[in-house]
mmCIF file of C-alpha atoms and ligand atoms in Angstrom:
data_model
loop_
_atom_site.group_PDB
_atom_site.id
_atom_site.type_symbol
_atom_site.label_atom_id
_atom_site.label_comp_id
_atom_site.label_asym_id
_atom_site.label_seq_id
_atom_site.Cartn_x
_atom_site.Cartn_y
_atom_site.Cartn_z
ATOM 1 C CA MET A 1 3.367 1.622 -26.430
ATOM 2 C CA ARG A 2 2.472 0.409 -22.934
ATOM 3 C CA ARG A 3 0.359 -2.758 -22.904
ATOM 4 C CA LYS A 4 -2.270 -2.550 -20.216
ATOM 5 C CA LEU A 5 -2.124 -4.768 -17.128
ATOM 6 C CA ILE A 6 -5.252 -5.910 -15.319
ATOM 7 C CA ALA A 7 -4.276 -7.276 -11.926
ATOM 8 C CA GLY A 8 -6.535 -9.005 -9.424
ATOM 9 C CA ASN A 9 -5.699 -8.473 -5.759
ATOM 10 C CA TRP A 10 -7.627 -11.229 -4.033
ATOM 11 C CA LYS A 11 -6.569 -9.885 -0.608
ATOM 12 C CA MET A 12 -7.340 -12.326 2.275
ATOM 13 C CA ASN A 13 -10.053 -14.196 0.404
ATOM 14 C CA GLY A 14 -10.466 -17.774 -0.683
ATOM 15 C CA LEU A 15 -10.052 -21.246 0.754
ATOM 16 C CA THR A 16 -8.504 -23.832 -1.528
ATOM 17 C CA ALA A 17 -11.718 -24.899 -3.251
ATOM 18 C CA ASP A 18 -12.893 -21.312 -4.017
ATOM 19 C CA GLY A 19 -9.445 -20.147 -5.091
ATOM 20 C CA LEU A 20 -8.980 -23.098 -7.391
ATOM 21 C CA LYS A 21 -12.415 -22.652 -8.917
ATOM 22 C CA LEU A 22 -11.756 -18.982 -9.589
ATOM 23 C CA ALA A 23 -8.317 -19.631 -11.080
ATOM 24 C CA GLU A 24 -9.593 -22.495 -13.232
ATOM 25 C CA SER A 25 -12.517 -20.532 -14.615
ATOM 26 C CA LEU A 26 -10.246 -17.599 -15.449
ATOM 27 C CA ALA A 27 -7.733 -19.897 -17.110
ATOM 28 C CA GLN A 28 -10.541 -21.475 -19.110
ATOM 29 C CA ARG A 29 -11.775 -18.064 -20.254
ATOM 30 C CA ALA A 30 -8.276 -17.054 -21.291
ATOM 31 C CA GLN A 31 -7.720 -20.335 -23.107
ATOM 32 C CA GLN A 32 -11.001 -20.095 -25.030
ATOM 33 C CA ALA A 33 -10.188 -16.540 -25.994
ATOM 34 C CA ALA A 34 -6.721 -17.516 -27.165
ATOM 35 C CA ASP A 35 -7.929 -20.582 -29.097
ATOM 36 C CA TYR A 36 -11.197 -19.398 -30.601
ATOM 37 C CA GLY A 37 -11.339 -15.628 -30.088
ATOM 38 C CA ASP A 38 -14.492 -16.224 -28.064
ATOM 39 C CA PRO A 39 -14.933 -14.596 -25.636
ATOM 40 C CA LYS A 40 -12.978 -11.715 -27.144
ATOM 41 C CA PRO A 41 -9.309 -11.873 -26.122
ATOM 42 C CA PRO A 42 -8.499 -8.967 -23.840
ATOM 43 C CA ALA A 43 -6.033 -6.377 -25.142
ATOM 44 C CA CYS A 44 -4.078 -6.504 -21.896
ATOM 45 C CA ASP A 45 -1.849 -8.647 -19.707
ATOM 46 C CA LEU A 46 -3.585 -10.491 -16.878
ATOM 47 C CA LEU A 47 -2.250 -11.046 -13.377
ATOM 48 C CA VAL A 48 -3.703 -12.651 -10.268
ATOM 49 C CA CYS A 49 -2.354 -12.086 -6.764
ATOM 50 C CA PRO A 50 -3.924 -14.675 -4.447
ATOM 51 C CA PRO A 51 -3.120 -15.033 -0.744
ATOM 52 C CA PHE A 52 0.130 -16.910 -0.011
ATOM 53 C CA THR A 53 -1.742 -20.125 0.833
ATOM 54 C CA LEU A 54 -3.236 -20.264 -2.665
ATOM 55 C CA LEU A 55 -0.169 -19.407 -4.736
ATOM 56 C CA TRP A 56 0.763 -23.013 -5.356
ATOM 57 C CA PRO A 57 -2.645 -24.384 -6.438
ATOM 58 C CA VAL A 58 -3.421 -21.230 -8.445
ATOM 59 C CA ARG A 59 -0.097 -21.470 -10.215
ATOM 60 C CA ASP A 60 -0.906 -25.017 -11.278
ATOM 61 C CA ALA A 61 -4.348 -23.939 -12.504
ATOM 62 C CA ILE A 62 -3.111 -21.030 -14.619
ATOM 63 C CA VAL A 63 0.177 -22.434 -15.853
ATOM 64 C CA GLY A 64 0.641 -21.940 -19.579
ATOM 65 C CA GLY A 65 -2.587 -19.934 -19.835
ATOM 66 C CA GLY A 66 -1.044 -16.501 -20.265
ATOM 67 C CA ILE A 67 -2.048 -15.328 -16.766
ATOM 68 C CA ALA A 68 0.778 -14.164 -14.524
ATOM 69 C CA LEU A 69 1.077 -14.831 -10.798
ATOM 70 C CA GLY A 70 1.965 -12.339 -8.070
ATOM 71 C CA GLY A 71 2.266 -12.079 -4.298
ATOM 72 C CA GLN A 72 0.549 -9.466 -2.140
ATOM 73 C CA ASP A 73 3.601 -8.623 -0.016
ATOM 74 C CA CYS A 74 7.135 -9.801 0.727
ATOM 75 C CA HIS A 75 9.776 -9.301 3.395
ATOM 76 C CA ALA A 76 12.759 -7.005 2.877
ATOM 77 C CA VAL A 77 15.307 -9.806 3.371
ATOM 78 C CA GLN A 78 15.452 -13.096 1.521
ATOM 79 C CA SER A 79 15.613 -15.596 4.378
ATOM 80 C CA GLY A 80 16.186 -15.848 8.106
ATOM 81 C CA ALA A 81 14.471 -15.641 11.460
ATOM 82 C CA HIS A 82 11.288 -13.829 10.464
ATOM 83 C CA THR A 83 8.402 -15.914 11.722
ATOM 84 C CA GLY A 84 5.315 -15.634 9.575
ATOM 85 C CA ASP A 85 6.976 -13.729 6.738
ATOM 86 C CA VAL A 86 7.524 -14.688 3.114
ATOM 87 C CA SER A 87 10.499 -13.495 1.064
ATOM 88 C CA ALA A 88 10.725 -12.248 -2.495
ATOM 89 C CA ALA A 89 12.998 -15.195 -3.316
ATOM 90 C CA MET A 90 10.280 -17.579 -2.103
ATOM 91 C CA LEU A 91 7.683 -15.881 -4.308
ATOM 92 C CA ARG A 92 9.996 -16.052 -7.292
ATOM 93 C CA ASP A 93 10.739 -19.703 -6.555
ATOM 94 C CA LEU A 94 7.005 -20.421 -6.693
ATOM 95 C CA GLY A 95 6.601 -18.839 -10.108
ATOM 96 C CA CYS A 96 5.596 -15.279 -9.247
ATOM 97 C CA ASP A 97 6.602 -12.466 -11.579
ATOM 98 C CA PHE A 98 5.090 -9.604 -9.555
ATOM 99 C CA VAL A 99 4.560 -8.534 -5.963
ATOM 100 C CA ILE A 100 2.219 -5.846 -4.635
ATOM 101 C CA LEU A 101 4.006 -3.608 -2.126
ATOM 102 C CA GLY A 102 2.891 -0.764 0.123
ATOM 103 C CA HIS A 103 -0.831 -1.375 -0.287
ATOM 104 C CA SER A 104 -2.713 1.072 1.936
ATOM 105 C CA GLU A 105 -4.117 -1.853 3.937
ATOM 106 C CA ARG A 106 -0.547 -2.821 4.843
ATOM 107 C CA ARG A 107 0.409 0.787 5.519
ATOM 108 C CA GLN A 108 -2.625 1.219 7.801
ATOM 109 C CA ASN A 109 -2.822 -2.196 9.459
ATOM 110 C CA HIS A 110 0.861 -3.134 9.647
ATOM 111 C CA GLY A 111 2.464 0.257 10.103
ATOM 112 C CA GLU A 112 4.418 0.080 6.842
ATOM 113 C CA ASP A 113 5.985 3.372 5.807
ATOM 114 C CA ASP A 114 7.695 4.430 2.598
ATOM 115 C CA ALA A 115 11.125 3.300 3.839
ATOM 116 C CA THR A 116 9.757 -0.200 4.497
ATOM 117 C CA VAL A 117 8.197 -0.281 1.049
ATOM 118 C CA ARG A 118 11.488 0.802 -0.539
ATOM 119 C CA ALA A 119 13.422 -1.965 1.260
ATOM 120 C CA LYS A 120 10.861 -4.529 0.113
ATOM 121 C CA ALA A 121 10.962 -3.214 -3.458
ATOM 122 C CA GLU A 122 14.745 -3.597 -3.443
ATOM 123 C CA ALA A 123 14.375 -7.209 -2.307
ATOM 124 C CA ALA A 124 11.775 -7.819 -5.015
ATOM 125 C CA LEU A 125 14.060 -6.441 -7.733
ATOM 126 C CA ASP A 126 16.968 -8.506 -6.375
ATOM 127 C CA SER A 127 14.863 -11.628 -6.838
ATOM 128 C CA GLY A 128 13.726 -10.739 -10.341
ATOM 129 C CA LEU A 129 10.185 -9.752 -9.336
ATOM 130 C CA THR A 130 8.466 -6.646 -10.669
ATOM 131 C CA PRO A 131 7.233 -4.589 -7.713
ATOM 132 C CA ILE A 132 3.775 -3.024 -7.944
ATOM 133 C CA VAL A 133 4.276 -0.076 -5.617
ATOM 134 C CA CYS A 134 1.016 1.356 -4.281
ATOM 135 C CA VAL A 135 0.503 5.023 -3.493
ATOM 136 C CA GLY A 136 -2.595 7.037 -2.682
ATOM 137 C CA GLU A 137 -4.000 9.786 -0.527
ATOM 138 C CA THR A 138 -6.552 9.587 2.270
ATOM 139 C CA GLU A 139 -9.815 11.448 2.049
ATOM 140 C CA ALA A 140 -8.563 14.079 4.522
ATOM 141 C CA GLU A 141 -5.457 14.659 2.394
ATOM 142 C CA ARG A 142 -7.585 15.079 -0.741
ATOM 143 C CA ASP A 143 -9.931 17.490 1.054
ATOM 144 C CA ALA A 144 -6.914 19.511 2.173
ATOM 145 C CA GLY A 145 -5.706 19.791 -1.449
ATOM 146 C CA GLU A 146 -2.606 17.707 -0.708
ATOM 147 C CA THR A 147 -3.139 14.833 -3.141
ATOM 148 C CA LEU A 148 -0.333 15.593 -5.599
ATOM 149 C CA ALA A 149 2.141 16.448 -2.835
ATOM 150 C CA VAL A 150 1.358 13.182 -1.015
ATOM 151 C CA ILE A 151 1.801 11.114 -4.164
ATOM 152 C CA ALA A 152 5.071 12.840 -5.044
ATOM 153 C CA ARG A 153 6.434 12.270 -1.547
ATOM 154 C CA GLN A 154 5.386 8.611 -1.561
ATOM 155 C CA ILE A 155 7.116 7.751 -4.825
ATOM 156 C CA GLU A 156 10.255 9.723 -3.928
ATOM 157 C CA ARG A 157 10.596 7.799 -0.686
ATOM 158 C CA ALA A 158 9.208 4.386 -1.604
ATOM 159 C CA LEU A 159 11.006 3.778 -4.903
ATOM 160 C CA PRO A 160 14.521 2.292 -4.747
ATOM 161 C CA ILE A 161 15.845 4.825 -7.250
ATOM 162 C CA SER A 162 19.415 3.562 -7.554
ATOM 163 C CA ALA A 163 18.339 -0.090 -7.907
ATOM 164 C CA LEU A 164 15.830 0.953 -10.560
ATOM 165 C CA ALA A 165 18.367 3.129 -12.370
ATOM 166 C CA GLN A 166 21.005 0.396 -12.566
ATOM 167 C CA GLU A 167 19.361 -1.812 -15.129
ATOM 168 C CA GLU A 168 16.151 -2.429 -17.012
ATOM 169 C CA THR A 169 14.266 -3.712 -14.009
ATOM 170 C CA GLY A 170 10.501 -3.938 -14.014
ATOM 171 C CA LEU A 171 8.353 -1.413 -12.180
ATOM 172 C CA VAL A 172 4.623 -0.860 -11.910
ATOM 173 C CA ILE A 173 2.970 1.877 -9.831
ATOM 174 C CA ALA A 174 -0.608 1.596 -8.611
ATOM 175 C CA TYR A 175 -2.509 4.752 -7.685
ATOM 176 C CA GLU A 176 -5.131 3.731 -5.157
ATOM 177 C CA PRO A 177 -6.891 6.604 -3.390
ATOM 178 C CA VAL A 178 -7.566 5.227 0.096
ATOM 179 C CA TRP A 179 -11.107 6.620 0.115
ATOM 180 C CA ALA A 180 -11.982 4.662 -3.042
ATOM 181 C CA ILE A 181 -10.834 1.230 -1.849
ATOM 182 C CA GLY A 182 -13.681 -1.150 -1.101
ATOM 183 C CA THR A 183 -16.105 1.747 -0.726
ATOM 184 C CA GLY A 184 -17.835 1.642 -4.096
ATOM 185 C CA ARG A 185 -16.663 5.255 -4.611
ATOM 186 C CA THR A 186 -14.425 5.494 -7.668
ATOM 187 C CA ALA A 187 -12.265 8.513 -8.416
ATOM 188 C CA THR A 188 -13.601 10.402 -11.433
ATOM 189 C CA PRO A 189 -11.748 10.046 -14.743
ATOM 190 C CA ASP A 190 -10.507 13.659 -14.353
ATOM 191 C CA GLN A 191 -9.159 12.985 -10.870
ATOM 192 C CA VAL A 192 -7.443 9.785 -12.017
ATOM 193 C CA GLN A 193 -5.872 11.326 -15.117
ATOM 194 C CA GLU A 194 -4.627 14.338 -13.117
ATOM 195 C CA VAL A 195 -2.813 12.125 -10.606
ATOM 196 C CA HIS A 196 -1.451 9.708 -13.224
ATOM 197 C CA ALA A 197 -0.051 12.533 -15.353
ATOM 198 C CA ALA A 198 1.593 14.026 -12.251
ATOM 199 C CA LEU A 199 2.974 10.606 -11.327
ATOM 200 C CA ARG A 200 4.548 10.242 -14.760
ATOM 201 C CA ARG A 201 6.132 13.700 -14.496
ATOM 202 C CA HIS A 202 7.611 12.848 -11.083
ATOM 203 C CA LEU A 203 8.854 9.530 -12.408
ATOM 204 C CA ALA A 204 10.559 11.345 -15.281
ATOM 205 C CA ASP A 205 12.348 13.582 -12.757
ATOM 206 C CA LEU A 206 13.415 10.572 -10.703
ATOM 207 C CA LEU A 207 14.220 7.979 -13.370
ATOM 208 C CA GLY A 208 14.359 9.794 -16.693
ATOM 209 C CA ALA A 209 11.757 10.368 -19.371
ATOM 210 C CA GLY A 210 12.279 7.038 -21.156
ATOM 211 C CA ARG A 211 11.726 5.027 -18.021
ATOM 212 C CA ALA A 212 8.711 7.123 -17.001
ATOM 213 C CA ASP A 213 7.180 6.601 -20.396
ATOM 214 C CA ALA A 214 7.635 2.827 -20.200
ATOM 215 C CA THR A 215 6.303 2.399 -16.642
ATOM 216 C CA ARG A 216 2.770 1.092 -16.281
ATOM 217 C CA LEU A 217 0.577 3.158 -13.966
ATOM 218 C CA LEU A 218 -2.454 1.245 -12.683
ATOM 219 C CA TYR A 219 -5.545 2.717 -11.085
ATOM 220 C CA GLY A 220 -7.179 0.893 -8.158
ATOM 221 C CA GLY A 221 -10.242 1.641 -6.051
ATOM 222 C CA SER A 222 -13.706 0.213 -6.756
ATOM 223 C CA VAL A 223 -12.912 -0.672 -10.380
ATOM 224 C CA LYS A 224 -15.817 -2.674 -11.788
ATOM 225 C CA PRO A 225 -17.226 -3.587 -15.194
ATOM 226 C CA GLU A 226 -19.430 -0.456 -15.173
ATOM 227 C CA ASN A 227 -16.569 2.031 -14.808
ATOM 228 C CA ALA A 228 -13.654 0.139 -16.359
ATOM 229 C CA GLN A 229 -14.031 1.517 -19.866
ATOM 230 C CA GLU A 230 -14.051 5.203 -18.918
ATOM 231 C CA LEU A 231 -10.913 4.640 -16.825
ATOM 232 C CA MET A 232 -8.996 2.428 -19.255
ATOM 233 C CA VAL A 233 -9.211 4.962 -22.106
ATOM 234 C CA LEU A 234 -7.378 7.648 -20.092
ATOM 235 C CA ALA A 235 -4.027 8.610 -21.568
ATOM 236 C CA ASP A 236 -1.922 7.807 -18.502
ATOM 237 C CA VAL A 237 -3.875 4.823 -17.166
ATOM 238 C CA ASP A 238 -2.132 1.598 -18.081
ATOM 239 C CA GLY A 239 -4.397 -0.861 -16.321
ATOM 240 C CA ALA A 240 -6.130 -1.566 -13.049
ATOM 241 C CA LEU A 241 -5.494 -3.139 -9.674
ATOM 242 C CA VAL A 242 -8.827 -4.746 -8.893
ATOM 243 C CA GLY A 243 -9.959 -5.897 -5.451
ATOM 244 C CA GLY A 244 -13.541 -7.079 -4.947
ATOM 245 C CA ALA A 245 -14.400 -7.453 -8.628
ATOM 246 C CA SER A 246 -11.401 -9.742 -9.188
ATOM 247 C CA LEU A 247 -13.124 -12.425 -7.114
ATOM 248 C CA LYS A 248 -15.744 -12.992 -9.804
ATOM 249 C CA THR A 249 -14.566 -14.378 -13.123
ATOM 250 C CA GLU A 250 -17.235 -12.566 -15.146
ATOM 251 C CA ASP A 251 -16.460 -9.186 -13.585
ATOM 252 C CA PHE A 252 -12.692 -9.558 -13.868
ATOM 253 C CA TRP A 253 -13.029 -10.649 -17.475
ATOM 254 C CA ALA A 254 -15.370 -7.766 -18.268
ATOM 255 C CA ILE A 255 -12.818 -5.309 -16.844
ATOM 256 C CA ALA A 256 -10.046 -6.922 -18.894
ATOM 257 C CA THR A 257 -12.047 -6.783 -22.106
ATOM 258 C CA ALA A 258 -12.893 -3.117 -21.458
ATOM 259 C CA CYS A 259 -9.279 -2.241 -22.311
ATOM 260 C CA PRO A 260 -9.145 -0.526 -25.694
ATOM 261 C CA LEU A 261 -7.224 -2.270 -28.462
HETATM 262 P P1 LIG B 301 -11.547 -2.662 -4.487
HETATM 263 O O1 LIG B 301 -11.475 -2.895 -5.963
HETATM 264 O O2 LIG B 301 -12.274 -3.738 -3.737
HETATM 265 O O3 LIG B 301 -11.997 -1.280 -4.156
HETATM 266 O O4 LIG B 301 -10.022 -2.774 -3.931
HETATM 267 C C1 LIG B 301 -9.035 -2.059 -4.580
HETATM 268 C C2 LIG B 301 -7.732 -2.497 -4.074
HETATM 269 O O5 LIG B 301 -7.387 -2.279 -2.941
HETATM 270 C C3 LIG B 301 -6.858 -3.266 -4.992
HETATM 271 O O6 LIG B 301 -5.576 -3.410 -4.488
#
């Protein structure tokens, strides 16, 4: 049984005061739910991925509250002359358990390709982080009927297969259709389930059926309280990677509590 994971990708949002307020109110919600069952405890794991500058204060705000911490990117090597970069070892040192890799905003704005993502995922695994590897087609690729081929190619090239095969390392995949990110347009449940089922089949070919079955596949792209339930009941959807709606405690909590028991 895969426990769902609801992950907030805060992207480049939040100065210290806002970030702290958001983290504290989430932690308070989670604590109340754990202590009193009110509001209803979500049937999922919770993760927040703030910008690097907020990792430290957010960690202190959520510590012990059952909310995990993740980075939004890392470098492919662990230390050295890489001005402006942050390594997987540094994220781990700060208390992160996860790191988002290969988000389409990094692919588009920083020229990251699948080989870069694979090198970063290897570094993440080396440091004991679970990589959340993002894949997804553009609108033009969907219109051309290439969605499943694009997704298959991305996971073949971006996953460090031998590192993943060696031991029971963590892995999460996020399917984020580029045309659904920040646009308010969500993929339909049929479109999401089709891609997630195909992803699991490809994963089984690459890593074996057991591993494919255990890997959490998140959907991302305009997830909000109004559409969370219809997405979270899909057979191959194991959670969500939430952008805009993760910046509001009420919305993030509503998405988390939309996960079926
Ligand atoms: P939105 O939820 O704002 O569409 O962003 C999705 C996303 O990119 C999460 O990584």
